[in-house]
XYZ file of C-alpha atoms in Angstrom:
666
model
C -27.081 13.077 -18.744
C -25.212 16.521 -18.406
C -21.579 15.718 -18.458
C -19.459 16.501 -14.753
C -17.202 18.815 -16.524
C -20.046 21.540 -17.713
C -22.348 20.961 -13.874
C -22.403 23.822 -12.678
C -23.415 22.627 -9.156
C -22.069 19.039 -7.891
C -23.126 16.108 -9.700
C -25.376 13.356 -8.193
C -25.061 9.662 -8.686
C -27.771 7.439 -10.672
C -30.405 5.739 -8.085
C -29.004 2.326 -7.995
C -29.525 -0.923 -6.140
C -27.860 -4.283 -5.915
C -28.700 -7.216 -5.231
C -25.952 -10.305 -4.335
C -26.307 -13.700 -4.124
C -24.188 -16.946 -2.112
C -25.408 -20.218 -1.634
C -24.960 -23.873 -1.693
C -24.077 -25.687 -4.934
C -27.046 -28.501 -6.209
C -25.743 -31.299 -4.299
C -27.164 -29.027 -1.332
C -30.307 -27.358 -2.386
C -33.653 -29.258 -2.266
C -33.351 -32.745 -5.026
C -37.418 -32.299 -5.105
C -39.067 -30.382 -7.872
C -41.752 -28.573 -5.988
C -39.010 -27.179 -3.354
C -36.541 -26.393 -6.227
C -40.063 -24.465 -7.444
C -40.436 -22.684 -3.950
C -36.737 -21.140 -4.000
C -37.198 -20.153 -7.395
C -40.185 -18.252 -6.590
C -38.934 -17.088 -3.178
C -35.502 -15.305 -4.916
C -37.620 -14.070 -7.541
C -39.679 -12.625 -5.151
C -36.958 -10.696 -3.481
C -36.030 -9.834 -7.050
C -39.781 -7.991 -7.681
C -40.050 -6.431 -4.095
C -36.218 -4.660 -4.413
C -37.836 -3.649 -7.665
C -41.004 -2.322 -6.579
C -39.466 -0.813 -3.499
C -37.074 0.880 -5.479
C -39.250 2.424 -8.141
C -41.875 3.767 -4.910
C -38.785 5.715 -3.725
C -38.002 7.271 -7.265
C -42.062 7.668 -7.563
C -42.652 9.379 -4.074
C -39.730 9.847 -2.162
C -39.181 13.927 -2.078
C -35.312 12.140 -1.150
C -35.151 10.885 -4.819
C -34.238 14.330 -6.219
C -31.052 13.662 -4.647
C -29.783 11.025 -7.452
C -29.780 11.714 -10.743
C -32.382 12.098 -13.026
C -31.675 9.052 -14.900
C -34.138 6.110 -14.403
C -33.285 3.330 -11.578
C -30.351 0.721 -11.896
C -30.780 -2.497 -10.888
C -28.024 -4.929 -11.101
C -27.423 -8.473 -10.078
C -24.537 -9.762 -8.356
C -23.515 -13.506 -9.182
C -20.731 -15.432 -9.863
C -22.846 -17.625 -11.841
C -22.131 -21.219 -9.857
C -24.062 -24.131 -10.782
C -26.802 -24.382 -8.340
C -28.200 -21.155 -6.316
C -25.907 -18.641 -8.827
C -27.507 -19.130 -11.349
C -31.459 -19.959 -10.375
C -30.816 -16.487 -9.008
C -29.434 -14.721 -11.927
C -31.836 -16.282 -14.346
C -34.718 -14.853 -12.397
C -32.996 -11.488 -11.978
C -32.222 -11.366 -16.227
C -36.134 -12.131 -16.713
C -37.178 -8.908 -14.416
C -34.597 -6.593 -16.209
C -31.657 -6.777 -13.683
C -28.231 -6.113 -14.915
C -25.368 -8.664 -14.437
C -22.243 -8.181 -12.498
C -20.123 -11.714 -12.465
C -17.250 -11.908 -10.351
C -15.545 -15.116 -11.045
C -12.905 -16.424 -8.926
C -10.649 -17.626 -11.678
C -10.040 -16.747 -15.627
C -13.540 -17.211 -17.628
C -11.583 -20.133 -19.254
C -10.158 -21.620 -16.142
C -13.917 -21.354 -13.995
C -15.305 -23.303 -16.931
C -13.770 -26.332 -15.929
C -15.793 -26.425 -12.812
C -18.649 -27.268 -14.817
C -19.502 -30.527 -17.013
C -20.325 -29.521 -20.934
C -24.141 -29.146 -20.157
C -23.414 -26.412 -17.545
C -20.767 -24.706 -19.578
C -23.535 -24.099 -22.098
C -25.430 -22.532 -19.143
C -22.852 -20.348 -17.759
C -22.155 -19.195 -21.003
C -26.331 -18.580 -21.864
C -26.256 -15.993 -18.790
C -23.770 -14.348 -19.746
C -25.182 -14.059 -23.456
C -28.586 -12.697 -22.363
C -27.210 -10.790 -19.756
C -24.756 -8.984 -22.374
C -27.885 -7.048 -23.649
C -28.890 -5.134 -20.508
C -25.593 -4.378 -19.208
C -22.598 -7.183 -18.226
C -19.428 -6.471 -16.171
C -17.269 -9.725 -16.133
C -14.317 -9.095 -13.485
C -12.243 -12.161 -13.851
C -9.937 -13.037 -11.202
C -6.702 -14.531 -10.794
C -6.965 -17.275 -8.377
C -5.595 -20.784 -8.593
C -5.901 -23.645 -8.325
C -4.639 -26.321 -5.505
C -0.949 -27.025 -5.583
C 1.660 -29.516 -3.420
C 2.978 -26.210 -1.741
C -0.269 -24.242 -1.508
C -3.039 -26.728 -0.948
C -5.633 -23.969 -0.104
C -5.598 -21.877 -2.910
C -8.640 -22.547 -4.120
C -10.452 -21.899 -1.070
C -8.698 -18.509 -1.120
C -10.086 -18.125 -4.600
C -13.253 -18.215 -3.689
C -13.466 -16.349 -0.268
C -12.115 -13.160 -2.781
C -15.067 -13.681 -4.780
C -17.200 -13.541 -1.750
C -16.084 -10.483 -0.604
C -16.419 -8.910 -3.807
C -19.956 -10.553 -4.070
C -20.585 -8.459 -0.253
C -18.380 -5.632 -1.076
C -20.646 -4.897 -3.969
C -24.102 -5.518 -2.474
C -26.329 -3.382 -0.968
C -28.544 -6.467 -0.351
C -27.373 -10.154 0.256
C -29.873 -13.308 -0.718
C -27.820 -16.087 1.428
C -29.224 -19.421 0.663
C -28.022 -21.733 2.977
C -28.856 -24.963 4.860
C -28.183 -23.871 8.343
C -24.733 -26.889 7.973
C -21.301 -26.263 9.481
C -18.773 -25.023 6.421
C -17.951 -27.657 4.556
C -14.475 -25.063 4.182
C -12.636 -21.783 4.146
C -14.191 -19.543 1.424
C -17.810 -20.964 1.239
C -21.044 -19.719 1.695
C -20.749 -18.965 5.732
C -17.629 -17.339 5.110
C -19.141 -14.679 2.757
C -22.240 -14.187 4.837
C -20.208 -13.754 8.282
C -18.292 -11.268 5.724
C -21.424 -9.758 5.205
C -22.586 -9.181 8.249
C -18.986 -7.535 9.817
C -19.821 -5.277 7.269
C -23.272 -4.811 8.090
C -24.446 -5.796 5.356
C -28.467 -7.187 5.598
C -29.278 -10.483 4.882
C -31.757 -11.908 3.429
C -31.162 -15.616 4.351
C -33.266 -18.685 2.830
C -33.030 -21.872 4.466
C -31.796 -24.675 1.136
C -34.003 -27.165 2.698
C -37.208 -25.312 3.426
C -37.280 -22.660 1.052
C -40.508 -21.141 2.428
C -39.153 -20.499 5.461
C -36.041 -17.080 5.700
C -34.751 -14.802 7.984
C -33.827 -11.202 8.109
C -30.362 -11.520 9.707
C -28.193 -8.101 10.726
C -25.357 -8.319 13.061
C -22.902 -11.189 13.579
C -23.607 -12.565 16.779
C -27.193 -13.413 15.648
C -25.315 -16.272 14.435
C -23.873 -17.823 17.319
C -25.618 -20.954 17.306
C -22.914 -22.347 14.376
C -20.872 -22.778 17.341
C -22.675 -25.979 18.221
C -22.961 -28.533 16.182
C -26.631 -28.335 15.502
C -28.211 -27.375 12.960
C -28.800 -23.978 12.369
C -32.806 -22.700 11.519
C -34.504 -19.234 10.956
C -35.668 -18.124 13.836
C -38.867 -16.844 12.343
C -41.521 -19.009 11.814
C -42.357 -17.717 7.684
C -44.021 -19.806 5.441
C -44.409 -18.399 1.774
C -46.423 -19.784 -0.883
C -44.610 -20.138 -4.267
C -46.056 -16.699 -6.411
C -47.694 -14.991 -3.162
C -45.154 -13.238 -1.030
C -45.715 -12.675 2.706
C -46.272 -9.047 3.573
C -43.230 -9.282 5.818
C -40.578 -10.349 3.261
C -42.556 -7.065 1.679
C -42.080 -4.957 4.560
C -38.296 -6.218 5.082
C -37.321 -5.774 1.966
C -38.933 -1.385 1.457
C -36.962 -1.519 4.814
C -33.415 -2.561 3.610
C -34.028 -0.511 -0.047
C -35.219 2.746 2.126
C -32.305 2.430 4.777
C -29.521 1.842 1.864
C -31.035 4.451 -0.319
C -32.276 7.436 1.915
C -30.430 9.804 3.554
C -29.689 8.934 7.428
C -31.620 10.153 10.031
C -30.637 13.703 12.338
C -27.591 13.263 14.829
C -28.131 12.826 18.071
C -28.729 15.912 19.719
C -25.695 15.503 22.330
C -23.688 15.316 18.592
C -25.224 18.519 18.195
C -23.866 20.440 21.420
C -20.645 18.955 21.033
C -19.888 20.569 17.455
C -20.827 23.443 19.220
C -24.444 24.075 17.925
C -25.768 25.030 21.203
C -23.539 26.977 22.682
C -22.915 29.668 19.813
C -27.237 29.404 19.398
C -27.004 28.052 16.066
C -29.609 25.759 14.916
C -28.724 22.359 13.792
C -29.165 21.185 10.580
C -29.863 17.342 9.756
C -28.084 15.596 7.458
C -30.570 15.489 4.638
C -30.770 19.429 4.892
C -27.101 18.861 4.770
C -26.714 17.473 1.683
C -29.251 18.961 0.036
C -26.960 22.113 0.819
C -24.319 20.788 -1.196
C -26.053 19.778 -3.879
C -26.892 23.503 -4.322
C -23.100 24.597 -3.873
C -21.665 26.870 -7.013
C -18.300 27.772 -8.090
C -17.699 30.787 -6.172
C -17.002 33.310 -9.367
C -14.776 35.853 -7.610
C -12.495 34.481 -4.438
C -12.693 36.940 -1.849
C -11.379 35.242 0.957
C -7.289 36.190 0.239
C -6.644 36.958 3.466
C -5.103 33.673 3.945
C -3.489 33.367 1.633
C -2.239 36.857 1.674
C -1.005 35.798 5.290
C 0.639 32.260 4.949
C 2.422 33.270 1.895
C 4.063 36.380 3.742
C 5.474 34.400 6.758
C 5.995 31.146 4.922
C 6.352 31.598 1.454
C 6.824 28.748 -0.760
C 8.766 29.516 -3.971
C 6.960 31.036 -7.164
C 3.180 31.527 -6.090
C 1.119 29.459 -8.397
C -1.612 30.734 -10.447
C -4.804 31.098 -9.800
C -6.805 27.923 -10.882
C -8.925 28.439 -13.815
C -11.890 26.616 -15.955
C -14.553 24.553 -13.406
C -13.677 22.272 -10.863
C -13.201 19.454 -13.210
C -11.037 21.169 -15.178
C -8.634 22.383 -12.269
C -8.053 18.869 -10.887
C -7.555 16.888 -14.616
C -3.744 16.431 -14.066
C -4.165 14.788 -10.991
C -7.307 13.016 -12.028
C -6.571 12.193 -15.771
C -8.892 10.599 -17.914
C -7.007 11.146 -21.436
C -3.686 11.993 -22.980
C -5.191 15.507 -23.268
C -5.110 15.952 -19.377
C -1.408 15.521 -19.003
C 0.954 18.167 -20.179
C 3.341 15.220 -21.468
C 0.699 14.043 -23.778
C 1.126 10.243 -22.629
C -2.382 8.616 -21.464
C -3.021 7.234 -18.193
C -2.949 3.730 -17.620
C -6.954 2.198 -18.549
C -7.053 1.654 -14.603
C -6.576 5.353 -14.392
C -8.382 6.379 -16.894
C -11.504 3.911 -16.671
C -11.711 4.930 -12.847
C -11.201 8.208 -12.981
C -13.466 9.046 -15.263
C -16.462 7.484 -13.027
C -14.910 9.543 -9.657
C -13.525 12.832 -11.471
C -16.518 14.901 -11.461
C -17.471 13.814 -7.878
C -14.271 14.308 -6.493
C -13.531 17.446 -8.197
C -16.626 19.443 -6.923
C -16.002 17.953 -3.053
C -11.993 18.888 -2.746
C -12.617 22.652 -4.430
C -15.186 23.559 -2.101
C -13.421 22.152 0.588
C -10.232 24.468 -0.133
C -12.786 27.202 -0.885
C -14.103 27.284 2.476
C -10.970 26.043 4.185
C -9.650 29.598 2.714
C -12.809 31.189 4.029
C -13.051 29.783 7.015
C -9.293 30.590 7.740
C -9.606 34.206 6.149
C -11.716 35.326 8.906
C -9.817 33.890 11.534
C -6.835 35.906 9.923
C -8.869 39.213 9.921
C -10.674 38.516 13.088
C -6.955 38.344 15.454
C -5.370 41.271 12.850
C -8.601 43.771 12.996
C -8.575 43.055 17.249
C -4.733 44.014 17.036
C -5.586 46.572 14.654
C -8.418 48.184 17.461
C -6.455 48.341 19.935
C -3.664 50.742 17.857
C -6.293 52.992 17.171
C -7.695 53.072 20.277
C -4.019 54.174 21.485
C -2.994 56.260 18.150
C -4.745 59.270 19.185
C -3.486 60.089 22.119
C 0.207 59.048 21.039
C -0.121 61.938 18.287
C -1.760 64.669 19.831
C -4.924 64.478 17.603
C -7.616 66.650 18.854
C -11.375 66.026 18.978
C -12.105 65.565 14.938
C -9.180 63.420 14.553
C -9.860 61.550 17.570
C -13.721 60.575 16.138
C -12.201 59.620 13.160
C -9.996 56.799 15.066
C -12.651 56.137 17.485
C -14.931 55.296 14.379
C -12.374 53.139 12.489
C -12.333 51.705 16.080
C -16.068 50.460 15.703
C -15.498 49.703 12.293
C -12.738 47.554 12.691
C -14.505 45.506 15.748
C -17.982 45.726 13.460
C -16.190 43.850 10.395
C -14.943 41.037 12.977
C -18.140 40.883 14.708
C -19.792 40.533 11.103
C -17.402 37.624 9.536
C -18.043 36.039 12.404
C -21.654 35.914 12.055
C -21.316 34.935 8.952
C -19.288 32.237 9.272
C -21.111 30.374 11.871
C -24.621 31.237 9.865
C -23.169 30.233 6.594
C -21.239 27.182 8.570
C -18.244 27.590 6.666
C -15.953 25.879 9.289
C -18.423 22.870 8.532
C -18.868 23.209 5.273
C -15.066 22.520 4.924
C -15.027 19.566 7.443
C -17.266 17.802 5.658
C -16.618 18.536 1.943
C -12.574 17.328 2.851
C -14.350 13.613 4.651
C -16.431 13.321 0.739
C -13.277 13.946 -1.000
C -11.271 11.774 0.650
C -14.198 9.472 0.721
C -13.883 9.169 -3.193
C -10.334 9.271 -3.152
C -10.699 6.228 -1.264
C -12.969 4.382 -3.719
C -10.631 5.497 -6.719
C -7.916 3.030 -4.618
C -10.296 0.146 -3.662
C -12.869 0.037 -6.713
C -10.475 -1.068 -9.463
C -9.406 -4.026 -7.384
C -13.113 -5.452 -6.618
C -14.680 -2.735 -4.413
C -14.698 -2.526 -1.029
C -16.211 -0.446 1.752
C -14.540 2.467 2.982
C -15.221 2.306 6.606
C -14.081 5.231 9.111
C -13.482 4.159 12.332
C -14.094 6.551 15.685
C -12.386 5.004 18.489
C -14.130 4.580 21.396
C -12.862 7.702 23.633
C -13.864 10.079 20.563
C -17.495 8.546 20.162
C -18.991 12.107 21.172
C -17.822 13.345 17.525
C -20.421 11.022 15.670
C -20.412 8.320 13.676
C -18.996 8.880 10.439
C -20.974 6.258 8.911
C -24.352 7.739 9.304
C -22.796 11.217 8.122
C -24.190 12.345 4.417
C -20.545 12.094 3.124
C -20.921 8.775 3.835
C -24.482 8.159 2.620
C -23.197 10.059 -1.030
C -19.772 8.039 -0.899
C -22.203 4.441 -1.121
C -24.537 6.458 -3.720
C -21.261 6.712 -6.059
C -19.751 3.385 -5.497
C -23.029 1.534 -6.164
C -23.625 3.919 -9.176
C -19.789 3.047 -10.325
C -20.013 -0.626 -10.375
C -16.523 -2.803 -11.078
C -14.499 -2.530 -14.269
C -15.387 -5.395 -17.225
C -11.786 -6.844 -16.861
C -9.568 -9.671 -16.906
C -7.311 -9.409 -13.593
C -4.202 -10.429 -15.487
C -0.186 -9.326 -15.150
C -0.992 -6.205 -17.439
C -4.344 -4.944 -15.612
C -2.775 -5.270 -11.862
C 0.546 -4.089 -13.471
C -1.594 -1.000 -14.235
C -3.370 -1.032 -10.501
C -0.269 -0.431 -9.566
C 0.873 1.999 -11.666
C -2.277 3.847 -10.689
C -1.820 3.221 -6.601
C 2.213 4.670 -7.510
C 0.472 7.872 -9.139
C -1.544 7.986 -6.007
C 1.293 7.874 -3.704
C 3.235 10.379 -6.117
C 7.089 10.877 -4.546
C 8.847 13.693 -2.722
C 7.698 16.092 -5.220
C 4.302 15.275 -5.865
C 1.491 12.980 -5.109
C -0.202 12.428 -1.489
C 3.482 12.101 -0.629
C 4.342 15.207 -2.116
C 1.670 16.808 -0.834
C 1.752 16.235 3.391
C 5.899 16.832 2.552
C 4.653 20.201 1.353
C 2.454 20.771 4.188
C 4.195 18.924 6.872
C 7.278 21.860 6.052
C 5.263 24.983 5.816
C 3.566 24.387 8.701
C 6.149 23.747 10.594
C 7.535 27.417 9.335
C 3.933 28.943 9.908
C 4.449 27.706 13.652
C 8.304 28.511 14.800
C 7.866 31.533 12.396
C 4.442 33.059 14.229
C 5.764 31.510 17.361
C 8.459 33.832 17.217
C 7.451 36.962 16.199
C 4.845 36.735 19.432
C 8.038 35.954 21.376
C 9.927 38.752 19.725
C 6.706 41.384 20.199
C 6.392 40.374 23.614
C 9.749 41.382 24.073
C 9.635 44.562 22.525
C 7.131 45.263 25.133
C 8.717 44.548 27.864
C 11.524 46.553 26.786
C 9.140 49.654 25.986
C 8.503 48.609 29.946
C 11.822 49.568 30.887
C 12.098 52.530 28.486
C 9.111 54.002 29.833
C 10.471 53.714 33.360
C 13.727 54.693 32.906
C 12.139 57.878 30.762
C 9.696 58.095 33.892
C 12.461 58.620 36.546
C 12.466 61.964 37.973
C 15.549 64.553 37.034
C 16.908 62.121 33.979
C 14.832 63.974 31.400
C 13.235 66.903 30.872
C 9.544 66.389 31.103
C 8.573 68.128 28.172
C 10.468 66.078 26.060
C 9.203 63.085 28.192
C 5.917 63.760 27.504
C 6.060 63.322 23.645
C 7.819 59.210 24.614
C 5.746 58.529 26.944
C 2.774 58.627 24.572
C 4.479 56.688 21.893
C 5.695 54.296 24.502
C 2.503 53.587 25.486
C 1.635 53.018 21.708
C 4.521 50.529 21.056
C 3.529 48.897 24.770
C 0.142 48.429 24.438
C 0.217 47.612 19.898
C 2.990 45.252 20.602
C 1.265 42.501 22.906
C -1.869 43.193 21.355
C -0.503 41.868 17.198
C 1.779 39.005 19.696
C -1.755 37.731 20.968
C -3.469 38.129 17.273
C -0.467 35.953 15.843
C -0.587 33.228 18.804
C -4.291 32.862 18.415
C -3.595 32.381 14.735
C -0.884 30.038 15.167
C -3.606 28.651 18.022
C -6.838 28.160 15.821
C -3.935 26.681 12.781
C -2.660 23.860 14.944
C 0.485 24.130 12.899
C 2.131 22.717 15.191
C 0.254 19.469 15.163
C -0.410 19.745 11.683
C 3.173 19.497 11.113
C 3.968 16.793 13.101
C 0.839 14.699 11.560
C 1.767 15.511 7.631
C 5.693 14.953 8.456
C 3.884 11.157 9.276
C 1.738 11.019 6.550
C 4.728 11.275 4.150
C 6.246 8.947 6.175
C 4.235 6.149 6.076
C 3.242 7.443 1.939
C 7.076 6.884 1.719
C 7.164 3.304 2.940
C 4.018 2.468 0.648
C 5.923 3.436 -2.317
C 8.946 1.472 -1.489
C 6.293 -1.408 -1.194
C 4.647 -0.773 -4.485
C 8.503 -0.507 -6.347
C 9.355 -4.245 -4.740
C 6.072 -5.816 -5.320
C 6.486 -4.659 -8.837
C 10.236 -5.483 -9.451
C 10.308 -8.555 -6.821
C 10.697 -12.194 -8.213
C 7.088 -13.821 -6.311
C 4.267 -13.765 -9.241
C 2.152 -10.740 -9.439
C -1.661 -11.694 -7.407
C -4.619 -9.628 -6.863
C -4.320 -9.780 -3.107
C -0.919 -8.648 -2.885
C -2.147 -5.103 -4.941
C -5.184 -5.609 -3.141
C -3.497 -5.387 0.372
C -1.521 -2.191 -0.318
C -4.882 -0.461 -1.910
C -6.431 -1.322 1.442
C -3.433 -0.173 3.552
C -3.083 3.054 1.584
C -6.910 3.935 1.924
C -6.995 2.961 5.412
C -3.915 5.675 5.656
C -5.453 8.172 3.933
C -8.810 7.949 5.426
C -7.449 7.179 9.403
C -5.610 10.624 9.237
C -8.609 12.735 7.800
C -10.672 11.529 10.354
C -7.769 12.495 12.900
C -7.642 15.535 11.279
C -11.436 16.124 11.561
C -11.599 15.870 15.303
C -9.137 18.194 15.479
C -10.670 20.970 13.933
C -13.869 19.918 15.239
C -13.733 22.000 18.314
C -11.784 24.816 16.616
C -14.823 27.116 14.621
C -14.222 30.588 14.269
C -14.688 32.692 16.998
C -14.255 36.624 17.285
C -10.688 36.842 18.563
């Protein structure tokens, strides 16, 4: 496989599908051999159907080209507790699935749940899995104590959340009865439905009966005392899967692997396609275009950078980035000591996650920067050229040009206006505005994966308030689809979650947050200050130009007053005053338009608020590291989720803020 750093187009994720399991231990499973065989058979049938559906997608779907050319990866997610977990894992290993095994405790402690014979079976399954890709994620759960009687329930609940996070399809073996406590099968089932993970529920009392669940409200009957039973009357003979089960599994696999269907027409209209005459594009077309992107060999969109540096210079001008996109983010996403100027290696957590996500982030981030500069340069040129056109229109009269000179100015004016129209048309046809926003959203989703995966995964789930629903559902976008593909491919780290690991995780989070001088905190602090300067300086310049216009008109009026100045001298001054009075407000309006288009005032406030929020998280990281209480995965995960939610919500708000500002002729 080509190394991400050497790719000439954005990297693709491997075609991966994950099937997780939660279910009862032996005491709530069938006790007779016949029904035990039925349970084993249907679990095997589900795994067969998943395998067949993934292979069919790889062989027959044109969307398979949106994944890497590697062989598909099938992964079973099971904690390997006695009962359902082990029956499922055994069937998966028979079919060549890899195994991801999150454990509620460290392995040596988890084995205390089992008798000697069960421990032997447990270790045997791990040994078998090692030949085809085994990941052990040993968590730091605790046993019950007088001071904390619910510790074990929380440990099992945390394991269930990891299984849900790592599953594209969750198989639940449940007898339909009330939960025995927190953190069990029903708890994981509810979590899965809450996060829109499709569930195949098998009736533990009658394994030939099953039901596909997709919504939490389908479990409303659980509130009553009666046993919850499948709504569908499906019966499956061992070894002979029903056609409906095959169809449902195929649909679940296809929905996860395929790019979401087209947006609603209303969303296209809101985004401006209808009124601008552009043809709406589907997510499939958009992601296909993304994978055809190339690193620009020459940066032509320098107008914005030049304008910004003149209006609001920010210290020494940084040198132009060199090398590939991946080379340009090595310092921010280090994998080894060679990526850092100090020569100190990154933490093992940082090195592991960066090695898997850096290429994906680099392409999304740098393409977002490229299209942002291109879009903003178009706006700057359009506004300034419009002001220049006014100047050219009045200039011949001011200097008394004759016919030839007047003709030259007319040609220059037409060229200026033509340049503006061409740039705006190129921006609309090339969709620079949308590509900027889409690439930025993808980069931030991948950045959130960087925070969540080392601590058990997670599902970045951007929300749009109901009153902003017209802007579309981000979870139905190609960016979210691609992030999910990357997440499936990434897997969990093979690790023991102990104090050293958690300290590495905190170091990793602290590096992302940064300080006032660097990281996300420093970035937003600098961005907020620069946007503040841009807004106030452009606002001040516009005001000065309008005042200059007003003064010029007053002078013109005074000069035109009869008898004050000679008529001959007044004619020459009049021409120049007309030039100033026409050009100054045009330039002032252009600067005001750039200020308005750039949303610098709102951007300044948002960035300042982000810097403040990140500073609080930085302080919480320090308190957690230096506190007297034992360091727990749940505490670190809480900070990671806060950070991820803050960052993804900021980019969601930013996306909405700029959605209605496509490039337009001034």
